[in-house]
DNA sequence: ACGTGTGAACGATTTCACAGCT
DNA sequence: AGCTGTGAAATCGTTCACACGT
């Protein structure tokens, strides 16, 4: 079991488990069973046990999981038990929103520098950081040992931003721009596609309405 | 084939297909093959044909797909060929970023009202809209026929916001707050989990580094 | 001849059911 | 007795390979 490839879906669910564990923790629970977790996550107990077992034997048979140690184990498994140093590329509204979001720091993602191609934005202060020119990116990334780039440019600037980040030898990129970008294989890449979510919602609402209408007809 | 349940993964990929179709369209292409689409999406032709065939026979055998009519067909399939009226709940940085994002309007998601529980924010102007009290939500939703609620509150306020939206008889909710919320079955719900993406990136970077280290050892 | 649409084969993930530890 | 960890079974999604229409 230990050395099997871990499904991407499992990784995604880990974020949910962490979130509900924080709640159990806040409520003072010391132990939690896969049943309780499943209820809180709208999942099922077998799924949860299987998911957790990919990473190790965190539970105690007949008892359940110790909340605090499970939180830590998950964080370690995802490598979010330390600090990741990030650079933001794109000093627009979305960039500002991420920079101002306290949850990022709380979860160990520290945004330490902001870049933008637009010369009008250079020097502009966003919270505690000044917007810098992309020409300084390579230097800053090296100096501050920055590992992750976050792209919040408009779609037509996203590839250029990615090129700058790759050039600066970043390890991974999260992009919020609704466009595909190309990076070398050795750079990790994740898309946050806002519209995908809205499209899913749209499809889901319409499907339900259609099903409701068909039920009417069945009378 | 027509009346089979459509995988969620297929729906998600539709957003990508639309995106690359926009690019083909901009480049003046009138026809595309599943092969070309696959290259642009980093997918494979069979996947694309299967996905598209869930919704109808959009292609021409021996020829390919007509770009414009395929775009329209996908939009119709997802029900994003019209306008969805949205209300934003949570007038913080993230809410402002969504409100100021031109892509939303371009894609038919119109944010028509903004609400916030914080009395200090009432009346505050965000772009062309004034922040309103949640007590007005029911009235505004009915008056403007708003269908979708967008939650951008801090996590501890998200459930309350959801309750207000459900009470106002909204059809679906997209929440950006990193916390699970409960809504009745008849309301559609989608989570935009920013941290899930960052956690995946973190895991992926670490996995690669670990694999690289093991390769070293194999010498 | 070419490229779609689709059953069939394959592969991956989820769920079941129970052995094994506390 | 209770709850985890995990093979085995069931389900779900993807890829193959080819019949079919243009």
PDB file of N, CA, C and O in Angstrom, chain B residues 55-124:
ATOM      1  N   UNK B  55     -22.422  15.393 -25.782  1.00  0.00           N
ATOM      2  CA  UNK B  55     -23.398  16.478 -25.907  1.00  0.00           C
ATOM      3  C   UNK B  55     -24.115  16.506 -27.255  1.00  0.00           C
ATOM      4  O   UNK B  55     -25.111  17.189 -27.424  1.00  0.00           O
ATOM      5  N   UNK B  56     -23.567  15.768 -28.218  1.00  0.00           N
ATOM      6  CA  UNK B  56     -24.206  15.764 -29.536  1.00  0.00           C
ATOM      7  C   UNK B  56     -23.182  15.467 -30.609  1.00  0.00           C
ATOM      8  O   UNK B  56     -21.991  15.314 -30.327  1.00  0.00           O
ATOM      9  N   UNK B  57     -23.617  15.356 -31.839  1.00  0.00           N
ATOM     10  CA  UNK B  57     -22.708  15.083 -32.951  1.00  0.00           C
ATOM     11  C   UNK B  57     -22.318  16.395 -33.603  1.00  0.00           C
ATOM     12  O   UNK B  57     -22.944  16.850 -34.559  1.00  0.00           O
ATOM     13  N   UNK B  58     -21.260  16.992 -33.076  1.00  0.00           N
ATOM     14  CA  UNK B  58     -20.887  18.328 -33.537  1.00  0.00           C
ATOM     15  C   UNK B  58     -19.916  18.285 -34.712  1.00  0.00           C
ATOM     16  O   UNK B  58     -19.707  19.276 -35.384  1.00  0.00           O
ATOM     17  N   UNK B  59     -19.294  17.149 -34.939  1.00  0.00           N
ATOM     18  CA  UNK B  59     -18.238  17.066 -35.938  1.00  0.00           C
ATOM     19  C   UNK B  59     -18.736  16.606 -37.293  1.00  0.00           C
ATOM     20  O   UNK B  59     -19.887  16.193 -37.460  1.00  0.00           O
ATOM     21  N   UNK B  60     -17.840  16.708 -38.287  1.00  0.00           N
ATOM     22  CA  UNK B  60     -18.137  16.203 -39.625  1.00  0.00           C
ATOM     23  C   UNK B  60     -17.076  15.154 -39.948  1.00  0.00           C
ATOM     24  O   UNK B  60     -15.880  15.462 -39.939  1.00  0.00           O
ATOM     25  N   UNK B  61     -17.527  13.935 -40.207  1.00  0.00           N
ATOM     26  CA  UNK B  61     -16.568  12.841 -40.435  1.00  0.00           C
ATOM     27  C   UNK B  61     -15.694  13.142 -41.630  1.00  0.00           C
ATOM     28  O   UNK B  61     -16.156  13.646 -42.644  1.00  0.00           O
ATOM     29  N   UNK B  62     -14.431  12.883 -41.476  1.00  0.00           N
ATOM     30  CA  UNK B  62     -13.486  13.144 -42.559  1.00  0.00           C
ATOM     31  C   UNK B  62     -13.031  14.578 -42.627  1.00  0.00           C
ATOM     32  O   UNK B  62     -12.128  14.915 -43.379  1.00  0.00           O
ATOM     33  N   UNK B  63     -13.654  15.448 -41.835  1.00  0.00           N
ATOM     34  CA  UNK B  63     -13.369  16.879 -41.949  1.00  0.00           C
ATOM     35  C   UNK B  63     -12.876  17.463 -40.623  1.00  0.00           C
ATOM     36  O   UNK B  63     -11.786  18.009 -40.532  1.00  0.00           O
ATOM     37  N   UNK B  64     -13.658  17.336 -39.594  1.00  0.00           N
ATOM     38  CA  UNK B  64     -13.292  17.921 -38.302  1.00  0.00           C
ATOM     39  C   UNK B  64     -14.475  18.671 -37.710  1.00  0.00           C
ATOM     40  O   UNK B  64     -15.628  18.341 -37.995  1.00  0.00           O
ATOM     41  N   UNK B  65     -14.192  19.678 -36.895  1.00  0.00           N
ATOM     42  CA  UNK B  65     -15.246  20.464 -36.262  1.00  0.00           C
ATOM     43  C   UNK B  65     -15.184  21.900 -36.784  1.00  0.00           C
ATOM     44  O   UNK B  65     -14.100  22.456 -36.953  1.00  0.00           O
ATOM     45  N   UNK B  66     -16.351  22.492 -37.016  1.00  0.00           N
ATOM     46  CA  UNK B  66     -16.408  23.903 -37.401  1.00  0.00           C
ATOM     47  C   UNK B  66     -16.241  24.731 -36.129  1.00  0.00           C
ATOM     48  O   UNK B  66     -17.008  24.581 -35.179  1.00  0.00           O
ATOM     49  N   UNK B  67     -15.204  25.569 -36.105  1.00  0.00           N
ATOM     50  CA  UNK B  67     -14.809  26.257 -34.875  1.00  0.00           C
ATOM     51  C   UNK B  67     -15.970  27.031 -34.249  1.00  0.00           C
ATOM     52  O   UNK B  67     -16.309  26.826 -33.080  1.00  0.00           O
ATOM     53  N   UNK B  68     -16.590  27.907 -35.032  1.00  0.00           N
ATOM     54  CA  UNK B  68     -17.619  28.774 -34.440  1.00  0.00           C
ATOM     55  C   UNK B  68     -18.828  27.985 -33.948  1.00  0.00           C
ATOM     56  O   UNK B  68     -19.341  28.232 -32.864  1.00  0.00           O
ATOM     57  N   UNK B  69     -19.240  27.024 -34.746  1.00  0.00           N
ATOM     58  CA  UNK B  69     -20.445  26.303 -34.330  1.00  0.00           C
ATOM     59  C   UNK B  69     -20.133  25.389 -33.147  1.00  0.00           C
ATOM     60  O   UNK B  69     -20.990  25.145 -32.303  1.00  0.00           O
ATOM     61  N   UNK B  70     -18.898  24.925 -33.053  1.00  0.00           N
ATOM     62  CA  UNK B  70     -18.532  24.108 -31.889  1.00  0.00           C
ATOM     63  C   UNK B  70     -18.518  24.955 -30.623  1.00  0.00           C
ATOM     64  O   UNK B  70     -19.015  24.538 -29.580  1.00  0.00           O
ATOM     65  N   UNK B  71     -17.977  26.162 -30.734  1.00  0.00           N
ATOM     66  CA  UNK B  71     -17.977  27.067 -29.583  1.00  0.00           C
ATOM     67  C   UNK B  71     -19.401  27.262 -29.078  1.00  0.00           C
ATOM     68  O   UNK B  71     -19.686  27.128 -27.880  1.00  0.00           O
ATOM     69  N   UNK B  72     -20.276  27.550 -30.008  1.00  0.00           N
ATOM     70  CA  UNK B  72     -21.671  27.796 -29.639  1.00  0.00           C
ATOM     71  C   UNK B  72     -22.303  26.552 -29.033  1.00  0.00           C
ATOM     72  O   UNK B  72     -23.021  26.623 -28.030  1.00  0.00           O
ATOM     73  N   UNK B  73     -22.008  25.402 -29.621  1.00  0.00           N
ATOM     74  CA  UNK B  73     -22.588  24.150 -29.138  1.00  0.00           C
ATOM     75  C   UNK B  73     -22.140  23.866 -27.699  1.00  0.00           C
ATOM     76  O   UNK B  73     -22.938  23.458 -26.859  1.00  0.00           O
ATOM     77  N   UNK B  74     -20.867  24.118 -27.424  1.00  0.00           N
ATOM     78  CA  UNK B  74     -20.367  23.898 -26.059  1.00  0.00           C
ATOM     79  C   UNK B  74     -21.039  24.861 -25.099  1.00  0.00           C
ATOM     80  O   UNK B  74     -21.484  24.486 -24.013  1.00  0.00           O
ATOM     81  N   UNK B  75     -21.141  26.120 -25.523  1.00  0.00           N
ATOM     82  CA  UNK B  75     -21.780  27.105 -24.647  1.00  0.00           C
ATOM     83  C   UNK B  75     -23.217  26.712 -24.343  1.00  0.00           C
ATOM     84  O   UNK B  75     -23.675  26.810 -23.210  1.00  0.00           O
ATOM     85  N   UNK B  76     -23.906  26.238 -25.358  1.00  0.00           N
ATOM     86  CA  UNK B  76     -25.284  25.811 -25.130  1.00  0.00           C
ATOM     87  C   UNK B  76     -25.323  24.616 -24.191  1.00  0.00           C
ATOM     88  O   UNK B  76     -26.155  24.550 -23.289  1.00  0.00           O
ATOM     89  N   UNK B  77     -24.410  23.676 -24.397  1.00  0.00           N
ATOM     90  CA  UNK B  77     -24.404  22.470 -23.569  1.00  0.00           C
ATOM     91  C   UNK B  77     -24.193  22.805 -22.093  1.00  0.00           C
ATOM     92  O   UNK B  77     -24.780  22.187 -21.214  1.00  0.00           O
ATOM     93  N   UNK B  78     -23.354  23.810 -21.837  1.00  0.00           N
ATOM     94  CA  UNK B  78     -23.074  24.202 -20.453  1.00  0.00           C
ATOM     95  C   UNK B  78     -24.071  25.246 -19.940  1.00  0.00           C
ATOM     96  O   UNK B  78     -24.002  25.656 -18.787  1.00  0.00           O
ATOM     97  N   UNK B  79     -24.963  25.671 -20.801  1.00  0.00           N
ATOM     98  CA  UNK B  79     -25.893  26.759 -20.470  1.00  0.00           C
ATOM     99  C   UNK B  79     -25.179  28.069 -20.165  1.00  0.00           C
ATOM    100  O   UNK B  79     -25.600  28.816 -19.270  1.00  0.00           O
ATOM    101  N   UNK B  80     -24.107  28.332 -20.892  1.00  0.00           N
ATOM    102  CA  UNK B  80     -23.452  29.622 -20.725  1.00  0.00           C
ATOM    103  C   UNK B  80     -23.580  30.437 -22.012  1.00  0.00           C
ATOM    104  O   UNK B  80     -22.723  31.243 -22.351  1.00  0.00           O
ATOM    105  N   UNK B  81     -24.675  30.180 -22.722  1.00  0.00           N
ATOM    106  CA  UNK B  81     -24.929  30.929 -23.959  1.00  0.00           C
ATOM    107  C   UNK B  81     -25.824  32.136 -23.686  1.00  0.00           C
ATOM    108  O   UNK B  81     -26.173  32.871 -24.601  1.00  0.00           O
ATOM    109  N   UNK B  82     -26.170  32.349 -22.415  1.00  0.00           N
ATOM    110  CA  UNK B  82     -26.989  33.514 -22.074  1.00  0.00           C
ATOM    111  C   UNK B  82     -26.337  34.290 -20.946  1.00  0.00           C
ATOM    112  O   UNK B  82     -25.111  34.292 -20.821  1.00  0.00           O
ATOM    113  N   UNK B  83     -27.150  34.949 -20.144  1.00  0.00           N
ATOM    114  CA  UNK B  83     -26.641  35.730 -19.020  1.00  0.00           C
ATOM    115  C   UNK B  83     -27.087  35.092 -17.709  1.00  0.00           C
ATOM    116  O   UNK B  83     -28.234  34.694 -17.573  1.00  0.00           O
ATOM    117  N   UNK B  84     -26.156  34.957 -16.774  1.00  0.00           N
ATOM    118  CA  UNK B  84     -26.503  34.561 -15.412  1.00  0.00           C
ATOM    119  C   UNK B  84     -26.370  35.798 -14.536  1.00  0.00           C
ATOM    120  O   UNK B  84     -25.333  36.465 -14.554  1.00  0.00           O
ATOM    121  N   UNK B  85     -27.399  36.088 -13.778  1.00  0.00           N
ATOM    122  CA  UNK B  85     -27.344  37.253 -12.877  1.00  0.00           C
ATOM    123  C   UNK B  85     -26.860  36.811 -11.500  1.00  0.00           C
ATOM    124  O   UNK B  85     -27.381  35.844 -10.937  1.00  0.00           O
ATOM    125  N   UNK B  86     -25.841  37.494 -10.986  1.00  0.00           N
ATOM    126  CA  UNK B  86     -25.183  37.085  -9.747  1.00  0.00           C
ATOM    127  C   UNK B  86     -25.217  38.176  -8.694  1.00  0.00           C
ATOM    128  O   UNK B  86     -25.253  39.364  -9.013  1.00  0.00           O
ATOM    129  N   UNK B  87     -25.188  37.752  -7.439  1.00  0.00           N
ATOM    130  CA  UNK B  87     -25.014  38.665  -6.311  1.00  0.00           C
ATOM    131  C   UNK B  87     -23.747  38.273  -5.579  1.00  0.00           C
ATOM    132  O   UNK B  87     -23.486  37.085  -5.381  1.00  0.00           O
ATOM    133  N   UNK B  88     -22.976  39.276  -5.196  1.00  0.00           N
ATOM    134  CA  UNK B  88     -21.727  39.030  -4.486  1.00  0.00           C
ATOM    135  C   UNK B  88     -21.966  39.232  -3.000  1.00  0.00           C
ATOM    136  O   UNK B  88     -22.580  40.226  -2.602  1.00  0.00           O
ATOM    137  N   UNK B  89     -21.507  38.293  -2.181  1.00  0.00           N
ATOM    138  CA  UNK B  89     -21.654  38.438  -0.732  1.00  0.00           C
ATOM    139  C   UNK B  89     -20.270  38.481  -0.121  1.00  0.00           C
ATOM    140  O   UNK B  89     -19.569  37.461  -0.093  1.00  0.00           O
ATOM    141  N   UNK B  90     -19.876  39.659   0.365  1.00  0.00           N
ATOM    142  CA  UNK B  90     -18.531  39.809   0.913  1.00  0.00           C
ATOM    143  C   UNK B  90     -17.759  40.868   0.145  1.00  0.00           C
ATOM    144  O   UNK B  90     -17.268  40.605  -0.941  1.00  0.00           O
ATOM    145  N   UNK B  91     -17.680  42.083   0.710  1.00  0.00           N
ATOM    146  CA  UNK B  91     -17.114  43.217  -0.021  1.00  0.00           C
ATOM    147  C   UNK B  91     -15.655  43.448   0.345  1.00  0.00           C
ATOM    148  O   UNK B  91     -15.250  44.573   0.640  1.00  0.00           O
ATOM    149  N   UNK B  92     -14.856  42.413   0.334  1.00  0.00           N
ATOM    150  CA  UNK B  92     -13.438  42.545   0.642  1.00  0.00           C
ATOM    151  C   UNK B  92     -12.604  42.659  -0.622  1.00  0.00           C
ATOM    152  O   UNK B  92     -13.125  42.952  -1.701  1.00  0.00           O
ATOM    153  N   UNK B  93     -11.326  42.388  -0.487  1.00  0.00           N
ATOM    154  CA  UNK B  93     -10.411  42.484  -1.629  1.00  0.00           C
ATOM    155  C   UNK B  93     -10.764  41.497  -2.739  1.00  0.00           C
ATOM    156  O   UNK B  93     -10.715  41.839  -3.917  1.00  0.00           O
ATOM    157  N   UNK B  94     -11.105  40.282  -2.341  1.00  0.00           N
ATOM    158  CA  UNK B  94     -11.414  39.271  -3.350  1.00  0.00           C
ATOM    159  C   UNK B  94     -12.695  39.635  -4.097  1.00  0.00           C
ATOM    160  O   UNK B  94     -12.759  39.533  -5.325  1.00  0.00           O
ATOM    161  N   UNK B  95     -13.697  40.080  -3.346  1.00  0.00           N
ATOM    162  CA  UNK B  95     -14.946  40.504  -3.978  1.00  0.00           C
ATOM    163  C   UNK B  95     -14.698  41.612  -4.989  1.00  0.00           C
ATOM    164  O   UNK B  95     -15.194  41.567  -6.121  1.00  0.00           O
ATOM    165  N   UNK B  96     -13.888  42.576  -4.588  1.00  0.00           N
ATOM    166  CA  UNK B  96     -13.561  43.679  -5.504  1.00  0.00           C
ATOM    167  C   UNK B  96     -12.869  43.147  -6.761  1.00  0.00           C
ATOM    168  O   UNK B  96     -13.162  43.583  -7.873  1.00  0.00           O
ATOM    169  N   UNK B  97     -11.975  42.202  -6.569  1.00  0.00           N
ATOM    170  CA  UNK B  97     -11.241  41.647  -7.710  1.00  0.00           C
ATOM    171  C   UNK B  97     -12.196  40.970  -8.701  1.00  0.00           C
ATOM    172  O   UNK B  97     -12.063  41.131  -9.911  1.00  0.00           O
ATOM    173  N   UNK B  98     -13.169  40.246  -8.200  1.00  0.00           N
ATOM    174  CA  UNK B  98     -14.121  39.584  -9.094  1.00  0.00           C
ATOM    175  C   UNK B  98     -14.973  40.620  -9.808  1.00  0.00           C
ATOM    176  O   UNK B  98     -15.202  40.552 -11.013  1.00  0.00           O
ATOM    177  N   UNK B  99     -15.424  41.597  -9.033  1.00  0.00           N
ATOM    178  CA  UNK B  99     -16.286  42.647  -9.586  1.00  0.00           C
ATOM    179  C   UNK B  99     -15.555  43.430 -10.676  1.00  0.00           C
ATOM    180  O   UNK B  99     -16.160  43.853 -11.666  1.00  0.00           O
ATOM    181  N   UNK B 100     -14.262  43.619 -10.498  1.00  0.00           N
ATOM    182  CA  UNK B 100     -13.498  44.397 -11.464  1.00  0.00           C
ATOM    183  C   UNK B 100     -12.978  43.576 -12.634  1.00  0.00           C
ATOM    184  O   UNK B 100     -12.370  44.107 -13.554  1.00  0.00           O
ATOM    185  N   UNK B 101     -13.252  42.283 -12.619  1.00  0.00           N
ATOM    186  CA  UNK B 101     -12.726  41.403 -13.663  1.00  0.00           C
ATOM    187  C   UNK B 101     -13.644  41.403 -14.878  1.00  0.00           C
ATOM    188  O   UNK B 101     -14.757  40.898 -14.846  1.00  0.00           O
ATOM    189  N   UNK B 102     -13.121  41.944 -15.979  1.00  0.00           N
ATOM    190  CA  UNK B 102     -13.943  42.091 -17.173  1.00  0.00           C
ATOM    191  C   UNK B 102     -14.348  40.757 -17.774  1.00  0.00           C
ATOM    192  O   UNK B 102     -15.335  40.651 -18.487  1.00  0.00           O
ATOM    193  N   UNK B 103     -13.561  39.740 -17.522  1.00  0.00           N
ATOM    194  CA  UNK B 103     -13.859  38.419 -18.093  1.00  0.00           C
ATOM    195  C   UNK B 103     -15.227  37.910 -17.640  1.00  0.00           C
ATOM    196  O   UNK B 103     -15.892  37.191 -18.375  1.00  0.00           O
ATOM    197  N   UNK B 104     -15.623  38.284 -16.437  1.00  0.00           N
ATOM    198  CA  UNK B 104     -16.904  37.802 -15.932  1.00  0.00           C
ATOM    199  C   UNK B 104     -18.053  38.238 -16.828  1.00  0.00           C
ATOM    200  O   UNK B 104     -18.894  37.435 -17.216  1.00  0.00           O
ATOM    201  N   UNK B 105     -18.079  39.508 -17.125  1.00  0.00           N
ATOM    202  CA  UNK B 105     -19.157  40.027 -17.970  1.00  0.00           C
ATOM    203  C   UNK B 105     -19.045  39.418 -19.367  1.00  0.00           C
ATOM    204  O   UNK B 105     -20.032  38.959 -19.944  1.00  0.00           O
ATOM    205  N   UNK B 106     -17.824  39.366 -19.875  1.00  0.00           N
ATOM    206  CA  UNK B 106     -17.603  38.817 -21.199  1.00  0.00           C
ATOM    207  C   UNK B 106     -18.150  37.394 -21.322  1.00  0.00           C
ATOM    208  O   UNK B 106     -18.587  36.971 -22.385  1.00  0.00           O
ATOM    209  N   UNK B 107     -18.117  36.655 -20.227  1.00  0.00           N
ATOM    210  CA  UNK B 107     -18.566  35.268 -20.266  1.00  0.00           C
ATOM    211  C   UNK B 107     -19.996  35.095 -19.786  1.00  0.00           C
ATOM    212  O   UNK B 107     -20.468  33.982 -19.560  1.00  0.00           O
ATOM    213  N   UNK B 108     -20.679  36.212 -19.570  1.00  0.00           N
ATOM    214  CA  UNK B 108     -22.110  36.128 -19.268  1.00  0.00           C
ATOM    215  C   UNK B 108     -22.456  35.999 -17.793  1.00  0.00           C
ATOM    216  O   UNK B 108     -23.583  35.674 -17.454  1.00  0.00           O
ATOM    217  N   UNK B 109     -21.482  36.257 -16.918  1.00  0.00           N
ATOM    218  CA  UNK B 109     -21.780  36.247 -15.491  1.00  0.00           C
ATOM    219  C   UNK B 109     -21.792  37.693 -14.996  1.00  0.00           C
ATOM    220  O   UNK B 109     -20.735  38.312 -14.844  1.00  0.00           O
ATOM    221  N   UNK B 110     -22.996  38.237 -14.783  1.00  0.00           N
ATOM    222  CA  UNK B 110     -23.156  39.646 -14.428  1.00  0.00           C
ATOM    223  C   UNK B 110     -23.369  39.794 -12.930  1.00  0.00           C
ATOM    224  O   UNK B 110     -24.369  39.312 -12.395  1.00  0.00           O
ATOM    225  N   UNK B 111     -22.437  40.460 -12.285  1.00  0.00           N
ATOM    226  CA  UNK B 111     -22.604  40.713 -10.852  1.00  0.00           C
ATOM    227  C   UNK B 111     -23.387  42.007 -10.705  1.00  0.00           C
ATOM    228  O   UNK B 111     -22.909  43.072 -11.101  1.00  0.00           O
ATOM    229  N   UNK B 112     -24.584  41.898 -10.152  1.00  0.00           N
ATOM    230  CA  UNK B 112     -25.512  43.036 -10.169  1.00  0.00           C
ATOM    231  C   UNK B 112     -25.735  43.659  -8.810  1.00  0.00           C
ATOM    232  O   UNK B 112     -26.416  44.684  -8.703  1.00  0.00           O
ATOM    233  N   UNK B 113     -25.233  43.036  -7.753  1.00  0.00           N
ATOM    234  CA  UNK B 113     -25.433  43.596  -6.417  1.00  0.00           C
ATOM    235  C   UNK B 113     -24.365  43.057  -5.473  1.00  0.00           C
ATOM    236  O   UNK B 113     -23.865  41.950  -5.677  1.00  0.00           O
ATOM    237  N   UNK B 114     -24.011  43.855  -4.475  1.00  0.00           N
ATOM    238  CA  UNK B 114     -22.985  43.470  -3.501  1.00  0.00           C
ATOM    239  C   UNK B 114     -23.533  43.622  -2.091  1.00  0.00           C
ATOM    240  O   UNK B 114     -24.142  44.652  -1.765  1.00  0.00           O
ATOM    241  N   UNK B 115     -23.305  42.613  -1.255  1.00  0.00           N
ATOM    242  CA  UNK B 115     -23.800  42.632   0.123  1.00  0.00           C
ATOM    243  C   UNK B 115     -22.662  42.362   1.090  1.00  0.00           C
ATOM    244  O   UNK B 115     -21.694  41.685   0.748  1.00  0.00           O
ATOM    245  N   UNK B 116     -22.812  42.914   2.287  1.00  0.00           N
ATOM    246  CA  UNK B 116     -21.821  42.628   3.327  1.00  0.00           C
ATOM    247  C   UNK B 116     -22.474  42.818   4.690  1.00  0.00           C
ATOM    248  O   UNK B 116     -23.296  43.710   4.871  1.00  0.00           O
ATOM    249  N   UNK B 117     -22.095  41.960   5.644  1.00  0.00           N
ATOM    250  CA  UNK B 117     -22.664  42.051   6.994  1.00  0.00           C
ATOM    251  C   UNK B 117     -22.093  43.224   7.777  1.00  0.00           C
ATOM    252  O   UNK B 117     -22.729  43.754   8.682  1.00  0.00           O
ATOM    253  N   UNK B 118     -20.872  43.616   7.450  1.00  0.00           N
ATOM    254  CA  UNK B 118     -20.181  44.649   8.201  1.00  0.00           C
ATOM    255  C   UNK B 118     -20.841  46.017   7.969  1.00  0.00           C
ATOM    256  O   UNK B 118     -20.820  46.547   6.864  1.00  0.00           O
ATOM    257  N   UNK B 119     -21.414  46.620   9.040  1.00  0.00           N
ATOM    258  CA  UNK B 119     -22.126  47.898   8.877  1.00  0.00           C
ATOM    259  C   UNK B 119     -21.197  49.007   8.377  1.00  0.00           C
ATOM    260  O   UNK B 119     -21.645  49.920   7.681  1.00  0.00           O
ATOM    261  N   UNK B 120     -19.918  48.912   8.682  1.00  0.00           N
ATOM    262  CA  UNK B 120     -18.964  49.929   8.227  1.00  0.00           C
ATOM    263  C   UNK B 120     -18.850  49.966   6.706  1.00  0.00           C
ATOM    264  O   UNK B 120     -18.421  50.971   6.135  1.00  0.00           O
ATOM    265  N   UNK B 121     -19.193  48.859   6.075  1.00  0.00           N
ATOM    266  CA  UNK B 121     -19.027  48.799   4.625  1.00  0.00           C
ATOM    267  C   UNK B 121     -20.272  49.226   3.863  1.00  0.00           C
ATOM    268  O   UNK B 121     -20.219  49.447   2.647  1.00  0.00           O
ATOM    269  N   UNK B 122     -21.385  49.336   4.567  1.00  0.00           N
ATOM    270  CA  UNK B 122     -22.643  49.691   3.899  1.00  0.00           C
ATOM    271  C   UNK B 122     -22.502  51.029   3.170  1.00  0.00           C
ATOM    272  O   UNK B 122     -21.978  51.999   3.726  1.00  0.00           O
ATOM    273  N   UNK B 123     -22.977  51.051   1.939  1.00  0.00           N
ATOM    274  CA  UNK B 123     -22.947  52.290   1.176  1.00  0.00           C
ATOM    275  C   UNK B 123     -21.645  52.507   0.435  1.00  0.00           C
ATOM    276  O   UNK B 123     -21.591  53.265  -0.527  1.00  0.00           O
ATOM    277  N   UNK B 124     -20.611  51.839   0.881  1.00  0.00           N
ATOM    278  CA  UNK B 124     -19.311  51.912   0.188  1.00  0.00           C
ATOM    279  C   UNK B 124     -19.496  51.571  -1.287  1.00  0.00           C
ATOM    280  O   UNK B 124     -20.191  50.631  -1.623  1.00  0.00           O
TER     281      UNK B 124
END
